[in-house]
Coordinates of C-alpha atoms (C1' of nucleotides) in Angstrom, one line a residue:
Chain X
M1 CA -41.7 27.4 -11.8
D2 CA -42.3 24.3 -12.7
V3 CA -40.3 21.4 -11.3
S4 CA -40.1 19.9 -14.0
D5 CA -38.1 21.7 -17.0
P6 CA -40.4 22.1 -20.2
E7 CA -37.8 21.5 -22.9
D8 CA -37.0 18.1 -21.4
P9 CA -39.0 15.3 -22.7
F10 CA -39.6 13.0 -20.8
S11 CA -39.4 15.0 -17.2
E12 CA -38.3 11.7 -16.0
M13 CA -37.5 8.9 -18.1
D14 CA -40.9 7.9 -19.2
P15 CA -40.6 4.2 -20.2
Q16 CA -43.8 5.3 -22.6
A17 CA -41.8 7.5 -24.8
C18 CA -39.3 4.6 -25.6
P19 CA -41.2 0.7 -25.9
T20 CA -37.6 -0.8 -25.9
A21 CA -36.8 1.3 -22.3
E22 CA -40.2 -0.7 -20.9
A23 CA -38.7 -3.6 -22.6
M24 CA -35.7 -3.2 -20.3
D25 CA -37.5 -2.6 -17.6
V26 CA -39.0 -5.9 -17.7
V27 CA -35.8 -7.8 -19.1
G28 CA -32.6 -6.1 -17.7
T29 CA -32.0 -7.9 -15.3
E30 CA -29.3 -11.5 -15.1
W31 CA -31.7 -13.6 -12.9
R32 CA -34.8 -12.6 -15.3
M33 CA -32.5 -13.4 -18.7
N34 CA -31.4 -16.4 -16.8
V35 CA -34.8 -17.4 -16.7
L36 CA -36.0 -17.2 -19.5
H37 CA -33.4 -17.9 -21.4
D38 CA -33.3 -21.4 -19.7
L39 CA -37.2 -21.4 -20.1
Q40 CA -37.0 -21.4 -24.2
N41 CA -35.7 -25.5 -24.5
G42 CA -39.2 -26.1 -22.4
E43 CA -41.2 -26.1 -19.3
M44 CA -39.0 -26.3 -16.0
R45 CA -39.9 -27.3 -12.6
F46 CA -38.7 -25.1 -9.8
N47 CA -35.5 -26.9 -8.9
E48 CA -34.5 -27.0 -12.1
L49 CA -34.5 -23.7 -13.0
K50 CA -32.9 -23.3 -9.4
E51 CA -30.0 -25.1 -10.4
A52 CA -29.6 -24.4 -13.8
T53 CA -29.4 -21.1 -13.2
G54 CA -27.9 -21.1 -9.2
A55 CA -30.1 -18.9 -8.4
S56 CA -31.9 -19.5 -4.3
S57 CA -35.3 -20.3 -4.4
R58 CA -35.7 -16.5 -2.5
T59 CA -34.2 -15.1 -5.6
L60 CA -36.0 -17.7 -8.0
S61 CA -39.5 -17.1 -6.7
Q62 CA -38.4 -13.3 -6.8
T63 CA -37.3 -13.7 -10.2
L64 CA -40.3 -15.3 -11.4
D65 CA -42.7 -13.7 -10.1
A66 CA -41.5 -10.8 -11.8
L67 CA -41.7 -12.5 -14.5
M68 CA -45.4 -13.7 -14.4
D69 CA -46.7 -11.0 -13.6
A70 CA -45.4 -9.3 -16.6
G71 CA -47.1 -12.0 -18.6
L72 CA -43.6 -13.3 -19.4
V73 CA -43.9 -17.1 -17.8
D74 CA -47.1 -19.3 -16.5
R75 CA -47.3 -21.8 -13.8
R76 CA -48.5 -25.1 -13.9
M77 CA -49.1 -27.0 -11.0
E78 CA -49.7 -31.0 -10.2
E79 CA -52.9 -31.4 -7.4
A80 CA -50.4 -33.8 -7.0
S81 CA -48.9 -34.7 -2.6
P82 CA -45.6 -33.4 -3.3
V83 CA -46.9 -30.5 -5.3
A84 CA -45.3 -30.2 -8.8
T85 CA -44.8 -26.7 -10.6
Y86 CA -43.3 -26.6 -14.0
Y87 CA -42.9 -22.5 -15.9
S88 CA -43.6 -22.1 -19.0
L89 CA -43.1 -19.0 -21.0
T90 CA -46.3 -17.5 -22.4
E91 CA -47.0 -16.2 -26.1
K92 CA -45.2 -13.1 -25.3
G93 CA -41.8 -15.1 -23.5
E94 CA -41.2 -17.3 -26.5
A95 CA -41.8 -14.2 -28.7
L96 CA -38.0 -13.5 -27.0
G97 CA -36.9 -15.9 -28.5
P98 CA -35.2 -13.7 -32.0
V99 CA -34.2 -11.2 -29.0
F100 CA -31.7 -14.5 -27.5
D101 CA -30.9 -16.4 -30.9
E102 CA -29.6 -12.4 -32.0
L103 CA -28.2 -12.8 -28.1
D104 CA -26.2 -16.1 -29.0
A105 CA -24.8 -15.4 -31.9
W106 CA -22.9 -12.4 -31.0
A107 CA -21.4 -14.0 -27.8
R108 CA -20.7 -16.8 -29.6
E109 CA -19.0 -13.9 -32.0
W110 CA -17.7 -12.0 -29.9
V111 CA -17.7 -13.9 -26.3
D112 CA -15.2 -16.4 -26.5
P113 CA -13.8 -18.4 -23.4
D114 CA -10.3 -17.4 -23.3
E115 CA -10.7 -14.3 -25.5
V116 CA -9.2 -16.8 -28.3
E117 CA -6.6 -14.5 -30.5
G118 CA -4.9 -17.5 -31.9
Chain R
M1 CA -18.8 -33.7 3.8
D2 CA -17.1 -31.4 1.1
V3 CA -19.0 -27.8 0.5
S4 CA -19.8 -28.8 -2.8
D5 CA -21.6 -31.6 -4.5
P6 CA -19.2 -33.2 -6.8
E7 CA -22.9 -35.0 -8.8
D8 CA -23.0 -31.1 -9.9
P9 CA -22.4 -30.4 -13.4
F10 CA -21.4 -26.8 -12.3
S11 CA -19.8 -26.1 -9.0
E12 CA -21.0 -22.2 -9.1
M13 CA -22.5 -21.3 -12.5
D14 CA -19.0 -21.4 -15.0
P15 CA -19.4 -18.3 -17.6
Q16 CA -17.8 -20.8 -20.1
A17 CA -20.5 -23.1 -20.0
C18 CA -22.8 -21.2 -22.2
P19 CA -21.8 -18.4 -24.1
T20 CA -24.9 -16.9 -23.8
A21 CA -24.2 -16.7 -19.8
E22 CA -21.2 -14.4 -20.1
A23 CA -22.8 -11.7 -22.4
M24 CA -26.0 -11.5 -19.9
D25 CA -23.2 -11.3 -17.2
V26 CA -21.7 -8.5 -19.9
V27 CA -24.5 -7.0 -20.7
G28 CA -27.5 -7.6 -17.7
T29 CA -27.8 -4.9 -16.3
E30 CA -31.1 -2.1 -16.8
W31 CA -28.0 0.7 -17.0
R32 CA -25.6 -1.3 -19.5
M33 CA -28.4 -2.1 -21.8
N34 CA -30.1 1.5 -21.7
V35 CA -26.0 3.4 -23.1
L36 CA -26.0 0.6 -25.4
H37 CA -28.9 0.9 -27.0
D38 CA -28.6 5.0 -26.9
L39 CA -25.0 4.9 -28.3
Q40 CA -26.6 2.5 -30.8
N41 CA -27.7 6.2 -32.5
G42 CA -24.1 7.2 -33.0
E43 CA -21.7 8.9 -30.3
M44 CA -23.1 10.7 -27.1
R45 CA -20.9 12.9 -25.1
F46 CA -21.1 12.7 -20.8
N47 CA -23.8 14.6 -20.3
E48 CA -26.6 13.4 -23.4
L49 CA -26.0 9.9 -21.8
K50 CA -26.5 11.0 -18.1
E51 CA -29.7 12.7 -19.3
A52 CA -30.8 10.4 -21.7
T53 CA -31.0 7.4 -19.4
G54 CA -31.3 9.5 -16.0
A55 CA -28.6 7.5 -14.2
S56 CA -26.2 9.9 -12.0
S57 CA -22.4 11.0 -12.8
R58 CA -21.8 8.1 -10.8
T59 CA -23.9 5.4 -11.6
L60 CA -23.1 7.1 -15.5
S61 CA -19.5 7.1 -14.7
Q62 CA -19.1 3.5 -13.5
T63 CA -21.8 1.5 -15.7
L64 CA -19.9 3.3 -18.8
D65 CA -16.0 2.1 -17.3
A66 CA -17.7 -1.6 -16.6
L67 CA -18.8 -1.5 -20.5
M68 CA -15.6 0.7 -21.4
D69 CA -13.3 -2.6 -19.8
A70 CA -15.7 -5.1 -22.0
G71 CA -14.5 -3.7 -24.9
L72 CA -18.1 -2.5 -26.1
V73 CA -17.5 1.3 -25.8
D74 CA -14.6 3.6 -26.7
R75 CA -14.0 7.1 -25.6
R76 CA -13.0 9.9 -27.3
M77 CA -11.3 13.8 -25.5
E78 CA -10.9 16.5 -26.8
E79 CA -7.7 18.5 -25.4
A80 CA -10.0 21.1 -25.3
S81 CA -10.7 23.6 -22.7
P82 CA -13.4 22.9 -20.6
V83 CA -12.9 19.6 -22.2
A84 CA -15.1 17.8 -24.4
T85 CA -15.8 13.4 -24.0
Y86 CA -17.3 11.1 -26.9
Y87 CA -18.8 7.3 -25.7
S88 CA -19.2 5.6 -28.8
L89 CA -19.8 1.9 -29.7
T90 CA -16.7 -0.8 -30.4
E91 CA -17.1 -2.8 -32.8
K92 CA -18.0 -5.5 -30.3
G93 CA -20.3 -2.9 -29.6
E94 CA -22.3 -2.1 -32.6
A95 CA -22.5 -6.3 -33.0
L96 CA -24.8 -5.6 -30.9
G97 CA -27.1 -3.4 -33.1
P98 CA -29.4 -6.7 -33.9
V99 CA -29.9 -8.4 -30.3
F100 CA -31.7 -4.6 -29.7
D101 CA -33.7 -4.4 -33.1
E102 CA -35.3 -6.7 -31.6
L103 CA -35.7 -6.1 -28.6
D104 CA -37.2 -3.9 -29.8
A105 CA -39.5 -5.8 -32.2
W106 CA -41.1 -7.4 -29.8
A107 CA -40.8 -4.4 -27.5
R108 CA -43.3 -2.8 -30.1
E109 CA -45.4 -6.0 -30.9
W110 CA -45.7 -6.8 -27.2
V111 CA -45.0 -3.7 -24.5
D112 CA -47.7 -1.2 -25.6
P113 CA -47.8 1.5 -24.5
D114 CA -51.8 1.0 -23.1
E115 CA -51.7 -2.4 -22.7
V116 CA -54.6 -2.4 -25.9
E117 CA -56.3 -5.0 -26.9
G118 CA -58.9 -3.5 -29.3
Chain B
dC1 C1' -41.6 -30.4 -3.8
dG2 C1' -42.2 -25.4 -4.5
dG3 C1' -41.6 -21.6 -1.8
dC4 C1' -42.7 -17.4 1.8
dA5 C1' -40.7 -15.0 6.1
dT6 C1' -36.6 -13.4 8.2
dC7 C1' -31.9 -12.9 9.5
dC8 C1' -27.7 -10.8 7.9
dC9 C1' -24.2 -9.3 4.8
dT10 C1' -23.3 -7.1 0.2
dT11 C1' -23.5 -4.3 -4.1
dT12 C1' -26.5 -0.6 -6.4
dT13 C1' -27.7 3.8 -6.5
dG14 C1' -28.7 9.3 -5.4
dA15 C1' -27.5 13.3 -3.5
dT16 C1' -23.8 16.4 -2.3
dA17 C1' -19.6 18.2 -2.8
dC18 C1' -14.5 19.1 -5.7
dT19 C1' -11.3 19.4 -8.8
dG20 C1' -9.6 19.5 -14.0
Chain C
dC1 C1' -17.8 19.4 -18.5
dA2 C1' -16.9 15.5 -16.8
dG3 C1' -16.0 12.8 -13.8
dT4 C1' -14.5 11.7 -9.1
dA5 C1' -14.6 11.0 -3.3
dT6 C1' -17.6 10.3 0.2
dC7 C1' -21.7 9.4 2.7
dA8 C1' -25.8 7.4 3.7
dA9 C1' -30.2 4.7 1.9
dA10 C1' -32.1 1.3 -0.8
dA11 C1' -32.3 -2.6 -3.8
dG12 C1' -29.9 -7.4 -4.1
dG13 C1' -29.6 -11.8 -2.4
dG14 C1' -27.4 -16.4 0.6
dA15 C1' -28.8 -19.3 4.0
dT16 C1' -31.7 -20.7 6.9
dG17 C1' -36.0 -22.7 9.2
dC18 C1' -40.9 -23.8 8.1
dC19 C1' -44.8 -24.5 6.0
dG20 C1' -48.1 -27.0 2.9

DNA sequence: CGGCATCCCTTTTGATACTG
DNA sequence: CAGTATCAAAAGGGATGCCG
């Protein structure tokens, strides 16, 4: 009479069950994907990312927090007066490049701006 | 004093600006990615997806709705008595295969179950 | 400039119940 | 089995103000 069904392979979606599930847990939000995508072009400052993604400072801040926490993004701060912060991909983050490349290819092939049919 | 800054290249993130942005708009949620990923292995029934993804019937229903709306998923219903519905990827949906392949590869390479360092 | 705190509204999601 | 409807809780996200 255990709570969890013994027949069930993974009672409640253990992310461990499938690495891809873990991956989606980390990358699976639009904000995170957008930031990651934008950073593929190299390091960017907070406000640059803010404008590029359209996120509010609060949202961007949280997103970057999550990404740094996941080890996908690195922060570099300059000790200057107005403070300059630069965000960039870690090796782990850059390793996602191929994923975005494929997504990009897919988008260009299947997501047409006007659903062109002619 | 207009609300939108004339200097701003794309006042409010036109998805059209970048096809990839569009793509992320369509695939960029964990539920959608999970369903899409699960369907890569072939057609599945509603309840199978429900158990596989851990989504509630309401959530799964909405997710499938969005995916069908985006033309990524197809529905096939059998006119039997208890009603059997099967969901599968459309050509457009299957075209996302490489994306998941890459994501999978990345996950296996960078997302270790125990963060193994040995 | 970077980013945290607060207020508050919107969206998402889960339970639960009900229908064909 | 495959959903839909309803309700209430939780998370997400924007606006604004403030501080280092």
